[in-house]
């Protein structure tokens, strides 16, 4: 039905054998399969069976593709993230959007406590057609970024932090009450969903 | 900077005089002004000063435009809503997207407890380029709609309900944990934000 | 007192020895004993002492019966579930209702993001006298199912999900605010309780 | 489709004119119409147009019926409630089940702090085919009642109380964690839903 | 200052060596030392140094006394508990009150879902001068017990349960909104505090 | 049964007529009737019918007694409170304990931010047999007071405050986690319950 | 004791007469009295008795001073705020710090969605010795400001917003999880507390 | 920019190798590096590479300094803490403030349940220019301390406790609603942040 749109397997809590089983069943009718939240050991076991798949250690994600998709997206998707701990989620978004036929760029480590670092990337921000902004703790980055562009921003709260970060709820709520209007939000740590949504927006 | 993008005034808790004051100041540099959450009495007072503005009783919203914008959106924006009590929020989304230069269609009263009513509108759903889905109570409608299309869905939870609807939190959380991946969410009752985000997605 | 109604032992956090001890005491005055949330290792140890008991790996449950009960229920109990991760809870409901003398049928993997899969089972839904609907994430399935039948629906939220699924609270609250009226709800992951309640409804 | 099953209008926040409008539209295809949460003044205005409808001051509810339904329920539905402040919700349940063709009995003011009062009604409890138990504050009554019968109990938490009653959440959570197994729960103050669910269970 | 009142060491998260260290320091000026939440292995290590101390496996508690205190309490302290999983907390209360010079009796396994079991102990309840009632899940037992006596009841919520028991919050809130007035509450799982408070009430 | 123990009517949300009705019914079998949370206007209307009752404007409470009870309590009950806004709740406790036959003393306005004020009342604290400590905001006072005495302390959180006082939950939770052990807690603003519990402790 | 440090009266829920009463009592031993959260009508009544006091309509605050204090603060206190709705809280902070002998400056309307507006005030930010930053909604402003200076920042969350702003909790939690380290936080809407804390920091 | 202000690495969840990597990169441009929440094993591995760094076992913290900073702070910073379990957080604050060029003193184990212990340190409290107060459980200590001094108090809630301590939220909320005005608060267990904020206040 939805050509080139990947199916995803949530890897957390599944054994390598279970993942392989599901992939074997799905691969018959799919062109792209993604497996998220897979550690290196499990990934190695899966790749023994699916040698043509790739594992990204930062994103902790397996990408299996029948063939690389042509880059059909309308414009560039830019993934921006705040702290180093947010990088796994940001990378998950990058790989998902990439696997769905998009040119993806990224700017990491530009948290709001050093606003000049973000400012330095102004033109990159302005050139993107869709932006994904990943941030934990107080989740302030999407508001600032969205205020600098007119394109849509997908905000991704992460569970990074402690105390009243409340496992990511604080970042989530901050993003939902953003004073910028070109922002919509996905679930905590949902890099996959953000990449998918951005790709769906960027479709011709 | 962002041509044709409206400024919005949150009308709740502001007097007619305050609203008029802000509008007078803003009108100098803006082409479109929106005022949300305004009751009929306050609206009448505002329209005495801004005769060219329109008030929509259902959306409880004032729209002031220097001149109607040409319809520049890439495709149709479709607004879908669940119960009759969700209509004000849905209409707020419609008017916002319309004021930003988009062709907007709508389907109301297609809650998930009568799934056949939604099914009857299948082709309308499939033709839209961006969808806004408004629902209160358990907030299930966006998942179902997003499963029927490949275009992006902006989900808007409403505060409609009682008891464990928790003022809209239940619908919000339901939408964020949606099992469909082409969904992103805005704040509770934020019809304006949904319309704005959809328009920003639909930009050429 | 309540003939044929099983006693249940909550297996989580109890050792095999403790479970055996409680079963030995209870077996004197009961006809059916259920032990829930037991892993395979513990179950093996218990079955060494109670060779006549059965262990179901999917439901993670031990069923001990003095003798199979005759099927006395008024009609069929149908168990419907959304995602693959919801299956253990759904199976717990099936086995409980079965052990209490009911004909039990099931339809798994019919989540709301692919509504056509559910539609394909329409007649099965309409023939049941009592329905149990199991779903995690946004918990939308019971509303949709209940809108398609006039018989009572017992909704079971599961803890399946992450982020704002809040360990199942989001699905629970969604089900309690269902816009269908023939729905009542049990505790998160409480497949046993749902099966028991359905059997109590289905009594002649 | 569902013969004799009433449609309900949630009266809170709707004007008499709006209620009359909806009733006029619905009455064409319905046999029973219920309007809940209506105060006496609004009700009087509605009854001017629908003289054949009845208003119950305790339940704060309007019942309109084309003709009284025959009593087709399999057995008696018993409504039990704890404190005097719980009576409106209990009555809403009674009237709903009654309007759906059931023999309904009730026992009010039997809170758990005076357990002997409940004990005095033992035979009434045992004779019912379906029980509805309404309680606020700590919401303990359904557990005790369900322990005394083998028939299904629909528990209704009320928002009665203050401080950590949390608007009914405490009673709701108490009922969901009930140590009795023949209990399922509806939303806070949802007397209508309890009556409807009980009637759907009691169908032949 | 407060003669015979024990000092308590919270054992959770402390090593045997740390516990021994604190006990050696405290023992110089105290007559009674209690160590709570200690597992059997740690306890054995502590008792090697303090051979005169006793370890209670059910309460998971070490009691060290210079000499047994005379029984000076005004009356009997009765500890009542609901489920078998509540017993460790109940025993912690027993041992604390006993170590403070009180005659302590107990009745376990009298949950509200089998109210007749509680009724069978009526005279025991009526003879006590102070009652401690321990319950998890919906926490209904203290209300029922307090309604049967005129003496003060100390209610202890336990974290026993799952889903919406919320780690004991549901039982806690239920007890605080009790419809009986001779009830006051201590923190979740705080058997020690309940025993201490009861002893302080029972002082001559 | 429980001689001299008052019945209480929760006045909030009840009309003067309703209160009078309940009092007329109850007065036949009771010696003491308390009505809490009554404003001056309603109280005046009630006292027209019950001229022998007294209304306390500070406590917002009506006390009706067949005859004053003899002072039978074992010792003095001392009510301590923190801020001026806590006084209504503190007075409710005083009047309840007094009406149940106790000598009641009080010390108001001794919040922990001016600890020397509390210190000045040391001997009064030490002479009491039971203490009630009322505090809002951070609810710290009971811990401090309980550390200065060996008698039991009933802590009453009030809803006084704003922001994260969370309607009294912060004070409640603070009191439940008190580092003093001779403390038990009642519901938010429950001065009546505290007075009743203290009286039940102080019984001979 | 603490010379020149003001006493504050929380005006909300107190009548003009009550406020005058407290002021008359306090004025004998104080040099500065502040009354917060007073509307214009009440303020007029209070100023009839205290003609020398001033009322600030924006801050909704009365300031009474025996004599203006000399400016003794070590440096300038700068109050920064995000949206127009945050101004009342910001002004409350200004007036409090001013009344305690400080030079106070302010920059309003510099929310993070238009980061260039904040940038324009860089030198003002760098010159301040203590900063107070007031923001509602996602509460992101203090992080950004604190990243631009090395002086201490007192962050004040406001209750401005709707939906998941949760009455200010979202802004509060965002500020507490700030990725800048020179930030500490006061209660929601607590402009007075922020001004007082800043003045206490700025003491010579 | 900010001379002598340390950079901090949050050690939790990072391997020794990762910590060493970050330190090597940062050390080029920093004078002081702090690593928090490091256990002894990881610390040993880090110190093999950075022999000049110090590890504090109580604070679980590594301090690396190019050279000890001169003591430039305006006055003494005093760190006060309540229970023994709060000491790690208190020590983290001490070491941070010390590494930033301040004279730091401390008073531990002065919880509010033994108020006389705190009173004994009165002059120490009065001599400090900035105070940090660390407390878990009900978090009452900052209110009491702040009432005894006129200097600013930074309050640090800890996660020490169980049940309704809610992982430190109860202490946090208690501190934010403190009835003393010279108090501002940092995140739960954030000893580093408190030390940093105090140092920033104490700058000349
Ligand atoms: N990393 C991820 N983040 C968010 N959602 C995911 C992720 N991976 C998988 N999912 C969701 O989980 C579903 C698959 O779950 P499962 O059938 O258990 O593998 C998909 O349909 C997605 O909605
Ligand atoms: N008293 C009530 N309690 C609970 N739910 C109700 C009640 N009355 C109406 N409803 C629900 O509200 C819906 C009607 O809402 P509306 O279309 O706004 O009148 C129904 O489908 C019911 O699910
Ligand atoms: N089992 C227990 N339950 C509740 N509180 C306890 C328990 N044991 C010890 N405590 C509390 O913990 C404090 C001792 O903590 P610590 O100094 O860390 O040993 C005591 O003052 C008690 O208030
Ligand atoms: N001021 C009060 N604070 C707390 N609980 C109260 C108060 N007054 C009455 N109650 C409770 O409310 C019940 C009476 O409620 P009602 O029957 O509605 O008058 C009593 O049994 C008490 O448990
Ligand atoms: Mg951030
Ligand atoms: Mg819906
Ligand atoms: Mg689902
Ligand atoms: Mg009850
Ligand atoms: Mg129980
Ligand atoms: Mg206080
Ligand atoms: Mg802001
Ligand atoms: Mg403390």
Short mmCIF file of N, CA and C in Angstrom, two decimals, chain G residues 43-117:
data_model
loop_
_atom_site.label_atom_id
_atom_site.label_comp_id
_atom_site.label_asym_id
_atom_site.label_seq_id
_atom_site.Cartn_x
_atom_site.Cartn_y
_atom_site.Cartn_z
N UNK G 43 -7.47 47.55 47.14
CA UNK G 43 -6.33 48.44 47.37
C UNK G 43 -6.82 49.83 47.74
N UNK G 44 -7.85 50.33 47.02
CA UNK G 44 -8.39 51.65 47.31
C UNK G 44 -8.84 51.73 48.76
N UNK G 45 -9.52 50.70 49.23
CA UNK G 45 -10.01 50.66 50.62
C UNK G 45 -8.85 50.69 51.60
N UNK G 46 -7.80 49.96 51.29
CA UNK G 46 -6.64 49.93 52.19
C UNK G 46 -5.95 51.30 52.21
N UNK G 47 -5.85 51.93 51.03
CA UNK G 47 -5.14 53.21 50.96
C UNK G 47 -5.90 54.36 51.64
N UNK G 48 -7.19 54.17 51.85
CA UNK G 48 -7.93 55.18 52.63
C UNK G 48 -7.36 55.27 54.04
N UNK G 49 -6.98 54.15 54.60
CA UNK G 49 -6.42 54.14 55.95
C UNK G 49 -4.91 54.42 55.93
N UNK G 50 -4.21 53.92 54.88
CA UNK G 50 -2.76 54.11 54.80
C UNK G 50 -2.43 54.99 53.59
N UNK G 51 -2.70 56.28 53.72
CA UNK G 51 -2.59 57.20 52.58
C UNK G 51 -1.16 57.26 52.05
N UNK G 52 -0.19 56.99 52.91
CA UNK G 52 1.22 57.08 52.50
C UNK G 52 1.68 55.84 51.73
N UNK G 53 0.84 54.79 51.66
CA UNK G 53 1.22 53.59 50.90
C UNK G 53 1.00 53.83 49.41
N UNK G 54 1.68 53.05 48.53
CA UNK G 54 1.48 53.14 47.09
C UNK G 54 0.92 51.82 46.58
N UNK G 55 0.04 51.89 45.58
CA UNK G 55 -0.50 50.67 44.95
C UNK G 55 -0.02 50.61 43.51
N UNK G 56 0.53 49.50 43.11
CA UNK G 56 0.98 49.32 41.73
C UNK G 56 0.00 48.40 41.01
N UNK G 57 -0.69 48.95 40.00
CA UNK G 57 -1.76 48.17 39.36
C UNK G 57 -1.22 46.97 38.58
N UNK G 58 -0.05 47.13 37.97
CA UNK G 58 0.52 46.02 37.22
C UNK G 58 0.93 44.87 38.15
N UNK G 59 1.63 45.22 39.22
CA UNK G 59 2.09 44.19 40.16
C UNK G 59 0.96 43.74 41.09
N UNK G 60 -0.13 44.50 41.12
CA UNK G 60 -1.26 44.23 42.02
C UNK G 60 -0.76 44.15 43.48
N UNK G 61 0.03 45.14 43.85
CA UNK G 61 0.78 45.08 45.12
C UNK G 61 0.76 46.44 45.81
N UNK G 62 0.65 46.41 47.15
CA UNK G 62 0.75 47.62 47.96
C UNK G 62 2.11 47.65 48.65
N UNK G 63 2.77 48.82 48.57
CA UNK G 63 4.05 48.99 49.27
C UNK G 63 3.90 50.11 50.29
N UNK G 64 4.14 49.78 51.55
CA UNK G 64 4.13 50.79 52.60
C UNK G 64 5.53 50.86 53.20
N UNK G 65 6.07 52.08 53.25
CA UNK G 65 7.41 52.24 53.81
C UNK G 65 7.43 53.39 54.79
N UNK G 66 8.04 53.17 55.94
CA UNK G 66 8.20 54.26 56.91
C UNK G 66 8.98 55.38 56.23
N UNK G 67 10.02 55.00 55.49
CA UNK G 67 10.83 55.96 54.73
C UNK G 67 11.57 55.17 53.67
N UNK G 68 11.79 55.79 52.49
CA UNK G 68 12.50 55.05 51.45
C UNK G 68 13.88 54.63 51.96
N UNK G 69 14.25 53.38 51.67
CA UNK G 69 15.55 52.88 52.09
C UNK G 69 16.63 53.43 51.17
N UNK G 70 17.83 53.71 51.69
CA UNK G 70 18.95 54.05 50.82
C UNK G 70 19.29 52.85 49.95
N UNK G 71 19.85 53.11 48.76
CA UNK G 71 20.20 52.02 47.85
C UNK G 71 21.52 51.41 48.32
N UNK G 72 21.45 50.33 49.03
CA UNK G 72 22.65 49.72 49.63
C UNK G 72 23.13 48.47 48.90
N UNK G 73 22.37 47.99 47.93
CA UNK G 73 22.74 46.75 47.22
C UNK G 73 24.11 46.86 46.55
N UNK G 74 24.79 45.71 46.44
CA UNK G 74 26.14 45.69 45.86
C UNK G 74 26.13 46.07 44.38
N UNK G 75 25.10 45.70 43.65
CA UNK G 75 25.06 45.98 42.21
C UNK G 75 23.63 46.12 41.75
N UNK G 76 23.42 46.06 40.44
CA UNK G 76 22.07 46.17 39.88
C UNK G 76 21.39 44.82 39.87
N UNK G 77 20.08 44.79 40.16
CA UNK G 77 19.27 43.59 39.99
C UNK G 77 18.47 43.76 38.70
N UNK G 78 18.60 42.80 37.77
CA UNK G 78 17.89 42.90 36.50
C UNK G 78 16.76 41.87 36.45
N UNK G 79 15.55 42.32 36.12
CA UNK G 79 14.40 41.43 36.00
C UNK G 79 14.05 41.27 34.52
N UNK G 80 14.13 40.04 34.03
CA UNK G 80 13.87 39.74 32.62
C UNK G 80 12.60 38.91 32.55
N UNK G 81 11.69 39.21 31.59
CA UNK G 81 10.53 38.32 31.48
C UNK G 81 10.17 38.02 30.03
N UNK G 82 9.43 36.93 29.86
CA UNK G 82 9.18 36.36 28.53
C UNK G 82 7.97 36.96 27.83
N UNK G 83 6.77 36.68 28.29
CA UNK G 83 5.55 37.12 27.61
C UNK G 83 4.87 38.26 28.36
N UNK G 84 3.89 38.91 27.71
CA UNK G 84 3.19 40.01 28.39
C UNK G 84 2.43 39.51 29.62
N UNK G 85 1.94 38.29 29.59
CA UNK G 85 1.19 37.78 30.73
C UNK G 85 2.09 37.53 31.94
N UNK G 86 3.39 37.50 31.74
CA UNK G 86 4.30 37.29 32.86
C UNK G 86 4.63 38.59 33.59
N UNK G 87 4.20 39.72 33.03
CA UNK G 87 4.60 41.01 33.59
C UNK G 87 4.16 41.23 35.04
N UNK G 88 2.92 40.87 35.43
CA UNK G 88 2.57 41.09 36.84
C UNK G 88 3.55 40.43 37.82
N UNK G 89 3.95 39.21 37.53
CA UNK G 89 4.88 38.52 38.42
C UNK G 89 6.25 39.21 38.39
N UNK G 90 6.67 39.63 37.20
CA UNK G 90 7.96 40.31 37.08
C UNK G 90 7.97 41.63 37.86
N UNK G 91 6.87 42.37 37.76
CA UNK G 91 6.76 43.64 38.47
C UNK G 91 6.75 43.42 39.99
N UNK G 92 6.13 42.35 40.44
CA UNK G 92 6.13 42.04 41.88
C UNK G 92 7.56 41.85 42.37
N UNK G 93 8.38 41.19 41.55
CA UNK G 93 9.79 41.01 41.90
C UNK G 93 10.53 42.36 41.93
N UNK G 94 10.28 43.19 40.92
CA UNK G 94 10.92 44.51 40.86
C UNK G 94 10.63 45.32 42.12
N UNK G 95 9.35 45.45 42.45
CA UNK G 95 8.96 46.29 43.58
C UNK G 95 9.51 45.77 44.91
N UNK G 96 9.56 44.44 45.04
CA UNK G 96 10.08 43.87 46.29
C UNK G 96 11.56 44.20 46.43
N UNK G 97 12.33 43.96 45.37
CA UNK G 97 13.77 44.23 45.43
C UNK G 97 14.03 45.72 45.63
N UNK G 98 13.25 46.55 44.96
CA UNK G 98 13.38 48.00 45.11
C UNK G 98 13.13 48.42 46.56
N UNK G 99 12.07 47.90 47.15
CA UNK G 99 11.71 48.28 48.52
C UNK G 99 12.75 47.81 49.53
N UNK G 100 13.62 46.89 49.12
CA UNK G 100 14.66 46.40 50.02
C UNK G 100 16.01 47.09 49.77
N UNK G 101 15.97 48.24 49.04
CA UNK G 101 17.18 49.04 48.91
C UNK G 101 18.08 48.68 47.74
N UNK G 102 17.46 48.32 46.60
CA UNK G 102 18.27 47.94 45.44
C UNK G 102 17.92 48.76 44.21
N UNK G 103 18.92 48.96 43.34
CA UNK G 103 18.67 49.52 42.01
C UNK G 103 18.18 48.37 41.14
N UNK G 104 16.98 48.52 40.58
CA UNK G 104 16.36 47.45 39.82
C UNK G 104 16.12 47.90 38.38
N UNK G 105 16.55 47.13 37.41
CA UNK G 105 16.22 47.39 36.01
C UNK G 105 15.39 46.24 35.46
N UNK G 106 14.75 46.45 34.29
CA UNK G 106 13.95 45.35 33.74
C UNK G 106 13.93 45.34 32.22
N UNK G 107 13.81 44.15 31.67
CA UNK G 107 13.62 43.94 30.23
C UNK G 107 12.47 42.96 30.07
N UNK G 108 11.36 43.41 29.50
CA UNK G 108 10.21 42.52 29.36
C UNK G 108 10.04 42.09 27.90
N UNK G 109 9.23 41.05 27.68
CA UNK G 109 8.82 40.63 26.34
C UNK G 109 9.97 40.12 25.47
N UNK G 110 10.86 39.32 26.06
CA UNK G 110 11.98 38.78 25.29
C UNK G 110 11.96 37.25 25.33
N UNK G 111 10.82 36.67 24.96
CA UNK G 111 10.65 35.22 24.98
C UNK G 111 11.58 34.50 24.00
N UNK G 112 11.80 33.21 24.23
CA UNK G 112 12.80 32.48 23.45
C UNK G 112 12.38 32.21 22.01
N UNK G 113 11.09 32.41 21.67
CA UNK G 113 10.68 32.17 20.29
C UNK G 113 11.17 33.28 19.36
N UNK G 114 11.71 34.35 19.92
CA UNK G 114 12.30 35.42 19.10
C UNK G 114 13.64 35.77 19.72
N UNK G 115 14.58 34.88 19.58
CA UNK G 115 15.82 34.94 20.36
C UNK G 115 16.62 36.21 20.08
N UNK G 116 16.45 36.81 18.88
CA UNK G 116 17.17 38.04 18.54
C UNK G 116 16.79 39.20 19.47
N UNK G 117 15.54 39.21 19.94
CA UNK G 117 15.13 40.29 20.86
C UNK G 117 15.95 40.23 22.15
#
